[in-house]
């Protein structure tokens, strides 16, 4: 089972355009090709094609083209995030986050998180969530920094999260249930020793 993270929506502005710019996905053939190429950096197999786009985006409940955002450098997409809004639930879902390896470690993860959270805030969401894997340590670090909280969604989650938080040098992290209600504080004693 993947890790889950939960975000309590709060006012989040769209970031200022700078060295990296951003825009909405258009659904054009060029944008689809760029999305597939970016997602092949860790999310899709090398042979993936248009069917991956159709399966993973077009068939997703409540998906709209404007949910997918590109971060660009010099007019070329270098990262993507899909921030799907479920209006009936007033909930957002962060989906298919990918970045070209050349731009990693340059604040793009934080930018992608801010774009997704701004979209959720703008759409009137009350919460958002995402799933990820234990080995995606830089992504998890970025999500925690953006205010996402670990979710206690399976019997082994406390152990898995505490191992991961130890690797990240984090302590005293709130864990919530799938509805966002507080469950416990992870690594509470580590906060006293740091």
PDB file of C-alpha atoms in Angstrom:
ATOM      1  CA  UNK A   1       0.000   0.000   0.000  1.00  0.00           C
ATOM      2  CA  UNK A   2       1.265   3.469  -0.856  1.00  0.00           C
ATOM      3  CA  UNK A   3       1.746   6.224   1.678  1.00  0.00           C
ATOM      4  CA  UNK A   4      -1.056   8.765   1.873  1.00  0.00           C
ATOM      5  CA  UNK A   5      -0.772  12.422   2.785  1.00  0.00           C
ATOM      6  CA  UNK A   6      -3.566  14.848   3.690  1.00  0.00           C
ATOM      7  CA  UNK A   7      -3.710  18.636   3.332  1.00  0.00           C
ATOM      8  CA  UNK A   8      -6.087  20.941   5.212  1.00  0.00           C
ATOM      9  CA  UNK A   9      -6.848  23.643   2.682  1.00  0.00           C
ATOM     10  CA  UNK A  10      -5.777  27.129   3.566  1.00  0.00           C
ATOM     11  CA  UNK A  11      -5.340  30.263   1.543  1.00  0.00           C
ATOM     12  CA  UNK A  12      -2.539  29.668  -0.925  1.00  0.00           C
ATOM     13  CA  UNK A  13      -1.692  32.179  -3.660  1.00  0.00           C
ATOM     14  CA  UNK A  14      -0.369  31.188  -7.044  1.00  0.00           C
ATOM     15  CA  UNK A  15       3.401  31.689  -7.112  1.00  0.00           C
ATOM     16  CA  UNK A  16       5.037  34.594  -8.903  1.00  0.00           C
ATOM     17  CA  UNK A  17       6.406  33.774 -12.338  1.00  0.00           C
ATOM     18  CA  UNK A  18      10.223  33.813 -12.310  1.00  0.00           C
ATOM     19  CA  UNK A  19      12.979  31.668 -13.804  1.00  0.00           C
ATOM     20  CA  UNK A  20      10.343  28.969 -13.954  1.00  0.00           C
ATOM     21  CA  UNK A  21       6.975  29.892 -15.415  1.00  0.00           C
ATOM     22  CA  UNK A  22       3.797  27.852 -15.387  1.00  0.00           C
ATOM     23  CA  UNK A  23       0.698  27.369 -17.449  1.00  0.00           C
ATOM     24  CA  UNK A  24      -2.307  25.105 -17.835  1.00  0.00           C
ATOM     25  CA  UNK A  25      -2.180  22.027 -20.006  1.00  0.00           C
ATOM     26  CA  UNK A  26      -4.110  22.510 -23.280  1.00  0.00           C
ATOM     27  CA  UNK A  27      -4.718  18.927 -24.357  1.00  0.00           C
ATOM     28  CA  UNK A  28      -2.901  19.578 -27.645  1.00  0.00           C
ATOM     29  CA  UNK A  29      -0.831  16.804 -29.203  1.00  0.00           C
ATOM     30  CA  UNK A  30       2.326  18.711 -28.239  1.00  0.00           C
ATOM     31  CA  UNK A  31       1.203  19.028 -24.608  1.00  0.00           C
ATOM     32  CA  UNK A  32       0.226  15.363 -24.435  1.00  0.00           C
ATOM     33  CA  UNK A  33       3.646  14.372 -25.795  1.00  0.00           C
ATOM     34  CA  UNK A  34       5.393  16.684 -23.281  1.00  0.00           C
ATOM     35  CA  UNK A  35       3.338  15.255 -20.404  1.00  0.00           C
ATOM     36  CA  UNK A  36       4.179  11.680 -21.401  1.00  0.00           C
ATOM     37  CA  UNK A  37       7.880  12.536 -21.720  1.00  0.00           C
ATOM     38  CA  UNK A  38       7.959  14.161 -18.270  1.00  0.00           C
ATOM     39  CA  UNK A  39       6.071  11.277 -16.650  1.00  0.00           C
ATOM     40  CA  UNK A  40       8.587   8.794 -18.060  1.00  0.00           C
ATOM     41  CA  UNK A  41      11.006  10.262 -15.497  1.00  0.00           C
ATOM     42  CA  UNK A  42       9.837   7.950 -12.721  1.00  0.00           C
ATOM     43  CA  UNK A  43       6.102   7.427 -13.240  1.00  0.00           C
ATOM     44  CA  UNK A  44       5.629   5.757 -16.626  1.00  0.00           C
ATOM     45  CA  UNK A  45       7.561   3.004 -18.379  1.00  0.00           C
ATOM     46  CA  UNK A  46       9.730   3.964 -21.382  1.00  0.00           C
ATOM     47  CA  UNK A  47       7.250   2.439 -23.846  1.00  0.00           C
ATOM     48  CA  UNK A  48       4.262   4.456 -22.535  1.00  0.00           C
ATOM     49  CA  UNK A  49       2.285   6.403 -25.089  1.00  0.00           C
ATOM     50  CA  UNK A  50      -0.974   8.244 -25.536  1.00  0.00           C
ATOM     51  CA  UNK A  51      -2.934   5.406 -23.901  1.00  0.00           C
ATOM     52  CA  UNK A  52      -1.218   6.280 -20.607  1.00  0.00           C
ATOM     53  CA  UNK A  53      -2.510   9.850 -20.882  1.00  0.00           C
ATOM     54  CA  UNK A  54      -6.024   8.616 -21.657  1.00  0.00           C
ATOM     55  CA  UNK A  55      -5.996   6.065 -18.833  1.00  0.00           C
ATOM     56  CA  UNK A  56      -4.346   8.190 -16.144  1.00  0.00           C
ATOM     57  CA  UNK A  57      -5.924  11.569 -16.867  1.00  0.00           C
ATOM     58  CA  UNK A  58      -8.900  11.526 -19.211  1.00  0.00           C
ATOM     59  CA  UNK A  59     -10.668   8.671 -17.432  1.00  0.00           C
ATOM     60  CA  UNK A  60     -10.107  10.068 -13.944  1.00  0.00           C
ATOM     61  CA  UNK A  61     -13.250  11.153 -12.106  1.00  0.00           C
ATOM     62  CA  UNK A  62     -13.873  14.923 -12.410  1.00  0.00           C
ATOM     63  CA  UNK A  63     -10.688  15.519 -14.457  1.00  0.00           C
ATOM     64  CA  UNK A  64     -10.554  18.795 -16.402  1.00  0.00           C
ATOM     65  CA  UNK A  65      -7.736  19.941 -18.710  1.00  0.00           C
ATOM     66  CA  UNK A  66      -7.086  22.920 -16.410  1.00  0.00           C
ATOM     67  CA  UNK A  67      -6.229  20.475 -13.601  1.00  0.00           C
ATOM     68  CA  UNK A  68      -2.907  19.646 -15.250  1.00  0.00           C
ATOM     69  CA  UNK A  69      -0.236  22.295 -14.974  1.00  0.00           C
ATOM     70  CA  UNK A  70       3.170  22.585 -16.581  1.00  0.00           C
ATOM     71  CA  UNK A  71       6.184  24.305 -15.093  1.00  0.00           C
ATOM     72  CA  UNK A  72       8.330  25.620 -17.927  1.00  0.00           C
ATOM     73  CA  UNK A  73      11.829  26.935 -18.361  1.00  0.00           C
ATOM     74  CA  UNK A  74      12.601  28.904 -21.497  1.00  0.00           C
ATOM     75  CA  UNK A  75       9.157  27.981 -22.846  1.00  0.00           C
ATOM     76  CA  UNK A  76       9.704  24.225 -22.520  1.00  0.00           C
ATOM     77  CA  UNK A  77       7.789  22.013 -20.031  1.00  0.00           C
ATOM     78  CA  UNK A  78      10.178  20.698 -17.355  1.00  0.00           C
ATOM     79  CA  UNK A  79       7.695  19.536 -14.695  1.00  0.00           C
ATOM     80  CA  UNK A  80       4.019  18.749 -14.280  1.00  0.00           C
ATOM     81  CA  UNK A  81       1.407  18.297 -11.591  1.00  0.00           C
ATOM     82  CA  UNK A  82      -2.255  17.409 -11.901  1.00  0.00           C
ATOM     83  CA  UNK A  83      -4.482  18.921  -9.220  1.00  0.00           C
ATOM     84  CA  UNK A  84      -7.873  17.256  -9.670  1.00  0.00           C
ATOM     85  CA  UNK A  85     -10.789  19.003  -8.010  1.00  0.00           C
ATOM     86  CA  UNK A  86     -13.728  16.900  -6.818  1.00  0.00           C
ATOM     87  CA  UNK A  87     -16.348  19.665  -6.385  1.00  0.00           C
ATOM     88  CA  UNK A  88     -19.056  17.507  -4.791  1.00  0.00           C
ATOM     89  CA  UNK A  89     -16.616  16.397  -2.070  1.00  0.00           C
ATOM     90  CA  UNK A  90     -14.877  19.803  -1.825  1.00  0.00           C
ATOM     91  CA  UNK A  91     -11.671  17.805  -2.023  1.00  0.00           C
ATOM     92  CA  UNK A  92      -8.579  17.876  -4.202  1.00  0.00           C
ATOM     93  CA  UNK A  93      -6.276  15.113  -5.312  1.00  0.00           C
ATOM     94  CA  UNK A  94      -2.627  15.591  -6.302  1.00  0.00           C
ATOM     95  CA  UNK A  95      -1.898  13.244  -9.203  1.00  0.00           C
ATOM     96  CA  UNK A  96       0.996  12.497 -11.587  1.00  0.00           C
ATOM     97  CA  UNK A  97       3.761  14.759 -10.269  1.00  0.00           C
ATOM     98  CA  UNK A  98       6.890  14.574 -12.421  1.00  0.00           C
ATOM     99  CA  UNK A  99       9.959  16.662 -13.169  1.00  0.00           C
ATOM    100  CA  UNK A 100      12.808  16.384 -15.621  1.00  0.00           C
ATOM    101  CA  UNK A 101      15.925  15.301 -13.689  1.00  0.00           C
ATOM    102  CA  UNK A 102      17.839  18.393 -14.837  1.00  0.00           C
ATOM    103  CA  UNK A 103      15.543  20.699 -12.854  1.00  0.00           C
ATOM    104  CA  UNK A 104      15.332  18.670  -9.652  1.00  0.00           C
ATOM    105  CA  UNK A 105      16.820  20.213  -6.532  1.00  0.00           C
ATOM    106  CA  UNK A 106      16.021  23.717  -7.777  1.00  0.00           C
ATOM    107  CA  UNK A 107      12.736  24.346  -5.947  1.00  0.00           C
ATOM    108  CA  UNK A 108      10.487  22.879  -8.618  1.00  0.00           C
ATOM    109  CA  UNK A 109       8.838  20.490  -6.129  1.00  0.00           C
ATOM    110  CA  UNK A 110       7.841  23.395  -3.905  1.00  0.00           C
ATOM    111  CA  UNK A 111       6.526  25.253  -6.948  1.00  0.00           C
ATOM    112  CA  UNK A 112       4.447  22.241  -8.032  1.00  0.00           C
ATOM    113  CA  UNK A 113       2.999  21.899  -4.522  1.00  0.00           C
ATOM    114  CA  UNK A 114       2.124  25.587  -4.379  1.00  0.00           C
ATOM    115  CA  UNK A 115       0.428  25.405  -7.786  1.00  0.00           C
ATOM    116  CA  UNK A 116      -1.674  22.415  -6.722  1.00  0.00           C
ATOM    117  CA  UNK A 117      -2.602  23.944  -3.370  1.00  0.00           C
ATOM    118  CA  UNK A 118      -3.478  27.302  -4.974  1.00  0.00           C
ATOM    119  CA  UNK A 119      -5.740  25.502  -7.433  1.00  0.00           C
ATOM    120  CA  UNK A 120      -7.485  23.660  -4.588  1.00  0.00           C
ATOM    121  CA  UNK A 121      -7.927  26.857  -2.582  1.00  0.00           C
ATOM    122  CA  UNK A 122      -9.264  28.722  -5.620  1.00  0.00           C
ATOM    123  CA  UNK A 123     -11.751  25.894  -6.307  1.00  0.00           C
ATOM    124  CA  UNK A 124     -13.128  25.995  -2.751  1.00  0.00           C
ATOM    125  CA  UNK A 125     -11.730  22.654  -1.614  1.00  0.00           C
ATOM    126  CA  UNK A 126     -11.643  21.965   2.119  1.00  0.00           C
ATOM    127  CA  UNK A 127      -8.955  19.290   1.897  1.00  0.00           C
ATOM    128  CA  UNK A 128      -6.679  17.475  -0.512  1.00  0.00           C
ATOM    129  CA  UNK A 129      -4.710  14.270  -0.499  1.00  0.00           C
ATOM    130  CA  UNK A 130      -2.147  12.324  -2.445  1.00  0.00           C
ATOM    131  CA  UNK A 131      -0.384   8.986  -2.501  1.00  0.00           C
ATOM    132  CA  UNK A 132       3.306   8.285  -2.932  1.00  0.00           C
ATOM    133  CA  UNK A 133       5.960   5.676  -2.258  1.00  0.00           C
ATOM    134  CA  UNK A 134       8.399   5.353   0.652  1.00  0.00           C
ATOM    135  CA  UNK A 135      11.401   5.549  -1.689  1.00  0.00           C
ATOM    136  CA  UNK A 136      10.392   8.949  -3.124  1.00  0.00           C
ATOM    137  CA  UNK A 137      12.212  10.703  -0.314  1.00  0.00           C
ATOM    138  CA  UNK A 138      12.656  14.139  -1.997  1.00  0.00           C
ATOM    139  CA  UNK A 139       8.965  14.183  -2.939  1.00  0.00           C
ATOM    140  CA  UNK A 140       7.860  13.251   0.582  1.00  0.00           C
ATOM    141  CA  UNK A 141      10.117  15.968   2.017  1.00  0.00           C
ATOM    142  CA  UNK A 142       8.533  18.471  -0.359  1.00  0.00           C
ATOM    143  CA  UNK A 143       4.979  17.409   0.544  1.00  0.00           C
ATOM    144  CA  UNK A 144       5.685  17.663   4.273  1.00  0.00           C
ATOM    145  CA  UNK A 145       7.173  21.138   3.756  1.00  0.00           C
ATOM    146  CA  UNK A 146       3.989  22.142   1.906  1.00  0.00           C
ATOM    147  CA  UNK A 147       1.896  21.161   4.932  1.00  0.00           C
ATOM    148  CA  UNK A 148       0.728  17.707   3.908  1.00  0.00           C
ATOM    149  CA  UNK A 149       0.375  15.315   6.853  1.00  0.00           C
ATOM    150  CA  UNK A 150       0.963  11.557   7.054  1.00  0.00           C
ATOM    151  CA  UNK A 151      -2.229   9.488   7.030  1.00  0.00           C
ATOM    152  CA  UNK A 152      -2.737   6.463   9.290  1.00  0.00           C
ATOM    153  CA  UNK A 153      -4.403   4.282   6.653  1.00  0.00           C
ATOM    154  CA  UNK A 154      -2.942   0.841   7.378  1.00  0.00           C
ATOM    155  CA  UNK A 155      -1.557  -1.143  10.314  1.00  0.00           C
ATOM    156  CA  UNK A 156       2.097  -0.564   9.382  1.00  0.00           C
ATOM    157  CA  UNK A 157       1.880   3.161   8.610  1.00  0.00           C
ATOM    158  CA  UNK A 158       3.284   4.377  11.933  1.00  0.00           C
ATOM    159  CA  UNK A 159       6.436   2.271  11.518  1.00  0.00           C
ATOM    160  CA  UNK A 160       6.861   3.210   7.859  1.00  0.00           C
ATOM    161  CA  UNK A 161       6.379   6.900   8.529  1.00  0.00           C
ATOM    162  CA  UNK A 162       8.698   6.949  11.523  1.00  0.00           C
ATOM    163  CA  UNK A 163      11.483   5.298   9.494  1.00  0.00           C
ATOM    164  CA  UNK A 164      10.991   7.811   6.697  1.00  0.00           C
ATOM    165  CA  UNK A 165      10.809  10.804   9.035  1.00  0.00           C
ATOM    166  CA  UNK A 166      14.015   9.656  10.734  1.00  0.00           C
ATOM    167  CA  UNK A 167      15.753   9.594   7.321  1.00  0.00           C
ATOM    168  CA  UNK A 168      14.460  13.117   6.709  1.00  0.00           C
ATOM    169  CA  UNK A 169      15.581  14.355  10.132  1.00  0.00           C
ATOM    170  CA  UNK A 170      12.003  15.286  11.047  1.00  0.00           C
ATOM    171  CA  UNK A 171      10.288  14.788  14.377  1.00  0.00           C
ATOM    172  CA  UNK A 172       7.088  15.776  16.128  1.00  0.00           C
ATOM    173  CA  UNK A 173       4.974  15.322  12.965  1.00  0.00           C
ATOM    174  CA  UNK A 174       1.193  15.121  13.232  1.00  0.00           C
ATOM    175  CA  UNK A 175      -0.441  11.994  11.790  1.00  0.00           C
ATOM    176  CA  UNK A 176      -4.117  12.123  10.798  1.00  0.00           C
ATOM    177  CA  UNK A 177      -6.785   9.649   9.775  1.00  0.00           C
ATOM    178  CA  UNK A 178      -8.272   9.578   6.281  1.00  0.00           C
ATOM    179  CA  UNK A 179     -10.727  12.332   7.258  1.00  0.00           C
ATOM    180  CA  UNK A 180      -7.937  14.606   8.489  1.00  0.00           C
ATOM    181  CA  UNK A 181      -8.640  14.108  12.192  1.00  0.00           C
ATOM    182  CA  UNK A 182      -5.536  14.035  14.436  1.00  0.00           C
ATOM    183  CA  UNK A 183      -4.430  10.528  15.418  1.00  0.00           C
ATOM    184  CA  UNK A 184      -1.010  10.926  17.032  1.00  0.00           C
ATOM    185  CA  UNK A 185       2.310  12.714  16.931  1.00  0.00           C
ATOM    186  CA  UNK A 186       5.054  10.756  15.188  1.00  0.00           C
ATOM    187  CA  UNK A 187       8.487  10.773  16.839  1.00  0.00           C
ATOM    188  CA  UNK A 188       7.454  13.090  19.694  1.00  0.00           C
ATOM    189  CA  UNK A 189      10.471  12.344  21.903  1.00  0.00           C
ATOM    190  CA  UNK A 190      12.932  13.127  19.101  1.00  0.00           C
ATOM    191  CA  UNK A 191      11.817  16.770  19.249  1.00  0.00           C
ATOM    192  CA  UNK A 192      13.092  17.078  22.812  1.00  0.00           C
ATOM    193  CA  UNK A 193      16.544  15.774  21.910  1.00  0.00           C
ATOM    194  CA  UNK A 194      17.119  18.034  18.881  1.00  0.00           C
TER     195      UNK A 194
END
